[in-house]
Coordinates of C-alpha atoms in Angstrom, one line a residue:
L1 CA 31.9 -8.6 -13.8
D2 CA 28.3 -9.2 -13.2
T3 CA 25.7 -9.6 -15.8
P4 CA 22.0 -8.8 -15.3
T5 CA 19.7 -11.5 -14.0
P6 CA 16.4 -11.6 -15.9
L7 CA 13.5 -10.7 -13.7
T8 CA 10.8 -13.4 -13.2
T9 CA 7.8 -11.0 -12.7
P10 CA 5.5 -11.1 -15.6
L11 CA 5.4 -8.2 -17.9
T12 CA 2.3 -6.1 -17.8
T13 CA 0.6 -4.2 -20.6
H14 CA 1.7 -0.6 -19.7
D15 CA 2.2 2.4 -21.8
C16 CA 4.8 4.8 -20.2
R17 CA 4.3 7.5 -22.8
E18 CA 3.0 10.8 -21.8
P19 CA -0.3 11.2 -23.7
S20 CA 0.5 14.6 -25.0
R21 CA 3.9 13.9 -26.3
A22 CA 4.9 11.7 -29.3
P23 CA 7.3 8.8 -28.7
V24 CA 10.9 9.5 -29.6
R25 CA 13.8 7.1 -30.2
V26 CA 17.6 7.6 -30.0
A27 CA 20.0 6.2 -32.4
V28 CA 22.1 3.9 -30.1
T29 CA 24.0 0.6 -30.7
R30 CA 22.7 -2.0 -28.2
T31 CA 25.2 -4.6 -27.4
R32 CA 23.3 -6.6 -24.7
A33 CA 20.5 -9.1 -25.1
A34 CA 18.4 -7.3 -22.6
A35 CA 18.6 -4.1 -24.8
S36 CA 16.4 -5.8 -27.5
M37 CA 13.4 -6.3 -25.1
P38 CA 10.3 -4.6 -26.2
C39 CA 9.0 -1.6 -24.3
A40 CA 5.7 0.1 -24.5
S41 CA 7.2 3.4 -24.9
T42 CA 9.4 2.4 -27.8
P43 CA 7.3 0.0 -29.9
H44 CA 9.4 0.6 -33.0
A45 CA 13.0 1.9 -33.6
R46 CA 15.0 5.0 -33.2
V47 CA 15.1 8.7 -32.9
P48 CA 14.5 10.6 -36.1
A49 CA 17.3 12.7 -37.6
R50 CA 17.3 16.4 -36.8
G51 CA 15.9 17.3 -40.2
G52 CA 12.4 17.1 -38.7
Y53 CA 13.3 19.2 -35.8
A54 CA 11.2 22.3 -36.8
N55 CA 8.0 20.2 -37.1
R56 CA 8.7 18.4 -33.8
R57 CA 9.3 21.6 -32.0
H58 CA 6.0 23.1 -33.2
Q59 CA 4.1 20.0 -32.3
S60 CA 5.8 19.7 -28.9
T61 CA 5.2 23.3 -28.0
T62 CA 1.4 23.0 -29.0
N63 CA 1.1 19.7 -27.0
R64 CA 2.8 21.2 -24.0
A65 CA 0.4 24.1 -23.7
V66 CA -2.5 21.6 -23.8
S67 CA -1.0 19.1 -21.3
T68 CA 0.0 22.0 -19.0
R69 CA -3.6 23.2 -18.7
A70 CA -4.9 19.6 -18.3
A71 CA -2.4 18.9 -15.5
A72 CA -3.1 22.2 -13.7
S73 CA -6.2 20.9 -11.9
S74 CA -4.5 17.8 -10.5
A75 CA -1.0 19.3 -9.9
G76 CA 0.3 18.6 -6.4
A77 CA -2.6 16.2 -5.6
D78 CA -2.1 13.7 -2.8
D79 CA -3.5 10.2 -3.8
G80 CA -2.8 7.7 -1.0
D81 CA 0.8 6.6 -1.6
Y82 CA 1.2 8.8 -4.7
F83 CA 1.6 12.5 -5.6
T84 CA 0.5 13.9 -9.0
L85 CA 3.4 16.2 -10.2
A86 CA 2.8 19.4 -12.1
S87 CA 3.5 17.6 -15.3
G88 CA 0.4 15.3 -14.6
A89 CA 2.7 12.2 -13.8
R90 CA 1.7 10.1 -10.8
V91 CA 4.7 9.1 -8.8
S92 CA 5.1 7.3 -5.5
K93 CA 5.7 9.3 -2.4
L94 CA 8.8 7.3 -1.8
G95 CA 11.7 7.0 -4.3
I96 CA 14.8 4.8 -4.7
G97 CA 18.2 6.4 -5.1
T98 CA 20.9 4.8 -7.2
M99 CA 24.0 6.7 -6.6
D100 CA 25.8 3.5 -5.6
W101 CA 24.8 1.5 -8.7
G102 CA 27.7 0.8 -10.9
D103 CA 30.2 2.5 -8.6
T104 CA 32.9 0.1 -7.5
E105 CA 34.2 2.6 -4.9
R106 CA 30.7 2.3 -3.3
G107 CA 30.6 -1.4 -3.3
F108 CA 29.3 -2.4 -6.6
N109 CA 30.6 -5.9 -7.6
A110 CA 31.9 -6.3 -4.1
R111 CA 29.2 -5.8 -1.5
F112 CA 26.4 -6.0 -4.1
R113 CA 26.1 -7.0 -7.8
E114 CA 23.6 -6.2 -10.5
K115 CA 21.5 -9.2 -9.6
D116 CA 21.0 -7.7 -6.2
L117 CA 20.0 -4.4 -7.7
A118 CA 17.5 -6.3 -10.0
E119 CA 15.9 -7.9 -6.8
A120 CA 15.8 -4.5 -5.1
F121 CA 14.2 -2.8 -8.2
A122 CA 11.6 -5.6 -8.6
Y123 CA 10.6 -5.6 -5.0
A124 CA 10.2 -1.8 -5.0
L125 CA 8.0 -1.8 -8.1
D126 CA 6.0 -4.7 -6.7
H127 CA 5.3 -2.8 -3.5
G128 CA 4.3 0.6 -4.8
V129 CA 7.5 2.5 -5.5
N130 CA 7.8 3.8 -9.0
F131 CA 10.1 6.7 -8.6
I132 CA 13.7 5.8 -9.5
D133 CA 16.3 8.5 -9.2
T134 CA 19.7 8.4 -11.1
A135 CA 22.2 10.7 -12.8
E136 CA 24.6 10.6 -15.6
V137 CA 27.7 10.7 -13.3
Y138 CA 26.6 7.8 -11.0
G139 CA 28.8 4.8 -11.7
A140 CA 30.4 6.6 -14.7
K141 CA 33.6 4.7 -14.4
S142 CA 31.7 1.5 -15.3
A143 CA 30.6 3.0 -18.6
A144 CA 32.9 0.7 -20.6
Y145 CA 31.0 -2.3 -19.3
E146 CA 27.6 -0.7 -19.7
Q147 CA 27.2 -0.8 -16.0
T148 CA 26.6 2.7 -15.0
S149 CA 23.6 3.6 -12.8
E150 CA 21.7 4.8 -15.9
H151 CA 22.6 1.6 -17.8
I152 CA 21.4 -0.7 -15.1
V153 CA 18.2 1.3 -14.4
G154 CA 17.5 1.4 -18.2
R155 CA 17.9 -2.4 -18.5
L156 CA 15.8 -3.2 -15.4
N157 CA 13.0 -0.8 -16.4
A158 CA 12.9 -2.3 -19.9
A159 CA 12.4 -5.7 -18.3
R160 CA 9.4 -4.3 -16.4
D161 CA 7.8 -2.6 -19.5
C162 CA 8.6 0.8 -18.3
E163 CA 6.8 0.7 -15.0
A164 CA 9.2 3.0 -13.3
F165 CA 9.2 6.8 -13.5
V166 CA 12.9 7.5 -14.1
G167 CA 14.5 10.8 -13.3
T168 CA 18.2 11.6 -14.2
K169 CA 20.4 14.7 -13.8
V170 CA 23.0 16.5 -15.9
F171 CA 26.2 17.7 -14.5
T172 CA 26.9 21.4 -15.2
V173 CA 30.7 21.6 -14.5
P174 CA 32.3 22.6 -17.8
W175 CA 35.0 20.0 -17.6
T176 CA 32.6 17.1 -17.0
N177 CA 34.0 15.8 -20.2
V178 CA 36.9 14.4 -18.2
I179 CA 34.4 12.0 -16.6
M180 CA 31.8 11.6 -19.3
G181 CA 33.7 12.3 -22.5
G182 CA 32.8 14.8 -25.2
G183 CA 33.8 18.4 -25.3
L184 CA 33.7 21.1 -22.6
R185 CA 30.3 22.0 -21.4
L186 CA 30.1 25.6 -22.3
S187 CA 26.6 25.9 -23.9
S188 CA 23.0 24.7 -23.7
K189 CA 23.8 22.5 -26.7
A190 CA 26.4 20.6 -24.7
L191 CA 23.8 19.9 -21.9
V192 CA 21.3 18.6 -24.5
D193 CA 24.0 16.4 -26.0
A194 CA 24.6 15.0 -22.5
L195 CA 20.8 14.3 -22.4
R196 CA 21.0 12.4 -25.7
A197 CA 23.7 10.2 -24.1
S198 CA 21.5 9.6 -21.1
V199 CA 18.6 8.6 -23.3
A200 CA 20.9 6.2 -25.2
R201 CA 21.9 4.6 -21.7
N202 CA 18.2 4.4 -20.8
E203 CA 17.7 1.9 -23.6
G204 CA 16.7 4.7 -26.2
R205 CA 13.7 5.9 -24.3
P206 CA 13.0 9.5 -23.2
M207 CA 13.7 10.4 -19.6
D208 CA 10.6 10.9 -17.5
L209 CA 12.3 13.6 -15.7
W210 CA 15.5 15.5 -16.6
S211 CA 17.0 17.9 -14.0
I212 CA 19.9 20.3 -13.7
H213 CA 22.1 18.7 -11.1
F214 CA 23.2 21.9 -9.5
P215 CA 23.6 25.6 -10.6
F216 CA 27.3 25.8 -11.4
P217 CA 28.4 29.5 -11.2
T218 CA 29.5 29.7 -14.8
W219 CA 25.9 29.1 -16.0
S220 CA 23.1 31.6 -16.1
Q221 CA 19.6 30.3 -15.2
Q222 CA 18.4 31.4 -18.7
A223 CA 21.1 29.1 -20.4
L224 CA 20.1 26.2 -18.0
T225 CA 16.4 26.6 -18.6
D226 CA 17.0 26.9 -22.3
A227 CA 18.6 23.4 -22.2
L228 CA 15.6 22.0 -20.3
R229 CA 13.3 23.5 -22.8
E230 CA 15.3 22.2 -25.7
G231 CA 15.2 18.7 -24.2
L232 CA 11.4 18.8 -23.9
D233 CA 11.0 20.2 -27.5
L234 CA 13.2 17.4 -28.9
G235 CA 11.2 14.8 -27.0
L236 CA 14.3 13.6 -25.1
C237 CA 12.5 14.0 -21.8
K238 CA 9.0 14.3 -20.6
S239 CA 9.3 16.8 -17.7
V240 CA 12.1 18.9 -16.2
G241 CA 13.4 19.8 -12.7
V242 CA 16.4 21.2 -10.9
S243 CA 18.5 20.0 -7.9
N244 CA 20.4 21.8 -5.1
Y245 CA 18.6 25.1 -5.9
D246 CA 17.8 27.6 -3.1
E247 CA 14.5 29.4 -3.1
A248 CA 15.7 32.3 -5.3
Q249 CA 17.3 30.1 -7.9
M250 CA 14.2 27.8 -7.9
T251 CA 11.9 30.8 -8.3
E252 CA 14.0 32.2 -11.1
A253 CA 14.0 28.8 -13.0
Y254 CA 10.3 28.5 -12.4
E255 CA 9.5 31.9 -13.9
L256 CA 11.7 31.4 -16.9
L257 CA 10.0 28.1 -17.7
R258 CA 6.6 29.4 -17.1
K259 CA 7.0 31.9 -19.9
H260 CA 6.9 28.9 -22.3
D261 CA 4.1 27.0 -20.5
I262 CA 6.6 24.5 -19.0
P263 CA 6.1 23.5 -15.4
L264 CA 9.1 23.2 -13.1
V265 CA 8.2 19.7 -11.7
T266 CA 10.8 19.1 -9.0
N267 CA 13.6 20.5 -6.8
Q268 CA 15.9 17.9 -5.4
V269 CA 17.6 19.0 -2.2
K270 CA 19.1 17.7 1.0
Y271 CA 16.3 17.1 3.5
S272 CA 16.1 14.8 6.5
L273 CA 15.1 14.9 10.2
L274 CA 18.7 16.0 10.9
D275 CA 18.8 18.6 8.2
R276 CA 15.7 20.7 7.8
T277 CA 17.5 23.6 6.1
C278 CA 15.0 23.5 3.1
E279 CA 12.1 23.8 5.5
K280 CA 13.5 26.5 7.8
S281 CA 14.7 28.6 4.8
G282 CA 11.2 28.8 3.4
L283 CA 12.1 26.8 0.3
L284 CA 9.7 24.0 1.1
R285 CA 6.8 26.5 1.4
A286 CA 7.7 28.3 -1.8
A287 CA 8.0 25.0 -3.6
K288 CA 4.5 24.1 -2.5
D289 CA 3.1 27.5 -3.6
M290 CA 4.6 26.9 -7.1
N291 CA 3.6 23.2 -7.3
V292 CA 7.2 22.2 -7.4
R293 CA 7.6 18.9 -5.7
V294 CA 10.7 18.7 -3.2
V295 CA 12.7 15.5 -3.6
A296 CA 14.7 14.8 -0.5
Y297 CA 18.1 13.2 -0.9
S298 CA 20.1 11.9 2.1
P299 CA 16.7 11.4 3.8
L300 CA 18.3 9.4 6.6
G301 CA 21.0 11.9 7.2
G302 CA 23.6 10.0 5.3
G303 CA 23.5 7.2 7.8
E304 CA 24.0 9.5 10.8
L305 CA 20.5 8.7 12.1
Q306 CA 21.3 5.1 12.6
S307 CA 24.9 5.4 13.6
S308 CA 25.4 8.7 15.5
K309 CA 26.8 8.5 19.0
D310 CA 25.3 12.0 19.8
A311 CA 23.1 11.6 23.0
E312 CA 20.3 13.9 21.5
I313 CA 20.2 12.0 18.3
K314 CA 20.0 8.7 20.2
T315 CA 17.1 10.1 22.1
L316 CA 15.5 11.2 18.8
C317 CA 15.8 7.6 17.6
K318 CA 14.1 6.3 20.8
L319 CA 11.3 8.7 20.1
L320 CA 11.0 7.4 16.4
E321 CA 11.0 3.9 17.8
F322 CA 8.3 4.6 20.3
I323 CA 6.1 6.3 17.7
G324 CA 6.6 3.4 15.2
A325 CA 5.9 0.8 17.8
M326 CA 3.0 2.3 19.8
G327 CA 1.0 4.1 17.2
H328 CA 1.8 2.3 13.8
G329 CA 2.1 -1.3 14.3
G330 CA 5.8 -1.7 14.9
R331 CA 7.2 0.5 12.1
T332 CA 11.0 0.9 12.3
T333 CA 12.9 4.1 13.0
T334 CA 13.9 4.2 9.3
Q335 CA 10.2 3.9 8.2
V336 CA 9.1 6.6 10.6
A337 CA 11.9 9.0 9.4
L338 CA 11.0 8.5 5.8
N339 CA 7.2 8.8 6.5
Y340 CA 7.9 12.2 8.4
L341 CA 9.3 13.6 5.1
M342 CA 6.4 12.4 3.1
C343 CA 4.0 14.1 5.6
K344 CA 5.9 17.3 4.9
G345 CA 5.0 16.9 1.2
A346 CA 8.5 15.7 0.1
I347 CA 9.6 12.6 -1.9
P348 CA 12.5 11.0 0.1
I349 CA 14.8 9.0 -2.1
A350 CA 16.7 6.4 0.0
G351 CA 19.8 4.7 -1.5
C352 CA 19.0 1.1 -2.0
S353 CA 21.2 -1.8 -3.1
S354 CA 19.6 -4.9 -1.8
K355 CA 16.1 -6.5 -1.5
R356 CA 16.4 -6.2 2.3
R357 CA 16.7 -2.5 2.2
A358 CA 13.9 -2.1 -0.5
K359 CA 11.7 -4.2 1.9
E360 CA 12.3 -1.8 4.9
Y361 CA 12.0 1.3 2.8
C362 CA 8.6 0.2 1.3
G363 CA 7.4 -0.3 4.8
A364 CA 7.2 3.6 5.0
L365 CA 4.3 3.4 2.5
G366 CA 0.6 2.4 3.2
W367 CA 0.2 4.5 6.4
S368 CA 0.8 8.0 7.7
L369 CA 2.1 9.7 10.9
D370 CA -0.6 11.5 12.8
P371 CA -0.4 15.3 13.0
A372 CA 0.4 14.9 16.6
D373 CA 3.4 12.7 15.8
V374 CA 4.8 15.2 13.4
E375 CA 4.4 18.0 15.9
M376 CA 6.1 15.9 18.6
L377 CA 9.1 15.3 16.3
D378 CA 9.2 18.9 15.2
E379 CA 9.4 20.0 18.9
K380 CA 12.2 17.5 19.6
L381 CA 14.1 18.6 16.5
D382 CA 13.8 22.3 17.4
Y383 CA 15.1 21.5 20.9
I384 CA 18.2 19.6 19.4
E385 CA 18.8 22.4 17.0
K386 CA 18.8 25.0 20.0
Q387 CA 21.1 22.8 21.9
K388 CA 23.6 22.6 19.1
K389 CA 23.6 26.5 18.8
K390 CA 24.4 26.7 22.5
S391 CA 27.2 24.2 22.2
P392 CA 30.7 25.7 22.1
I393 CA 32.0 23.1 19.6

């Protein structure tokens, strides 16, 4: 099995703590040498026992109200290659997805190894990408070797002094214990316990963003948002979000959290040139109105954009190529496709397992499509969608 390759980039003096929230540590046994590396967010040792919980909750609630008001003026701001989230955090308009990391069924330790991921991670951070998306179930079968996605991200981020903004997600299926261990997930406490485990895999540091992976039918939004609130109150995460929520579910979660001065920071949904459901359904507009940032997974259509044999999609790719070549200095179809989503106000997270891919993805930053380009693509996409509706197949 692969072992992590130390990064050669010099460490910088960087404090990844949120100003309004006290640092928190989690009791976790570290077995790798990399785990002992210092991090600005954890200058000392571990998470306090639950005995001080009442005081932490009071302090957290007070600080939250202050930080929410402070962030309100800048929420949703557009700053070059960065967005300011409703929590006040500044994140890149492009993110890196890590669903393949640690997953042997997706090529880990075959097509790519941890050293390749370290190179991709370093390149992304060095070229402006600081948003890293993971989840507790990504690469879960490699947990015995501490090579799940969360483990790898945690190690690499520690080596870079917490430069990355790391978001993870919690699985809400009651029998997730079959994959992750522990008991059945039937209460908010079970989800918070899962967050504790994620923090442990993150080298004992609070998650920058903790999200509900999807709204499983057995859960009420009240119970799910209670878990998010508990995670914040315990200092196990710095901001909260959701994933795979439709407009009504997102609005309900937003309102429930708002009662406690907690911003709903993100909603991660499927969104690409080939799937604009979140835009057509009104979710994207509603999210903007609530300062909830849409995070777009499968931003390249799950590979269909590059590999489809459909004549209309091939024509679309020719248009992307033309726009990138003629108006923007030779940008690739991939870079134009990612930039299109950024222009829509979303953060695309592209799966990345090599430095080569990281380099291409980072080429989507530092420039922007013209409004005329976006309008041209929208018109082409509308035409393709109409043709599909007419098709008998």
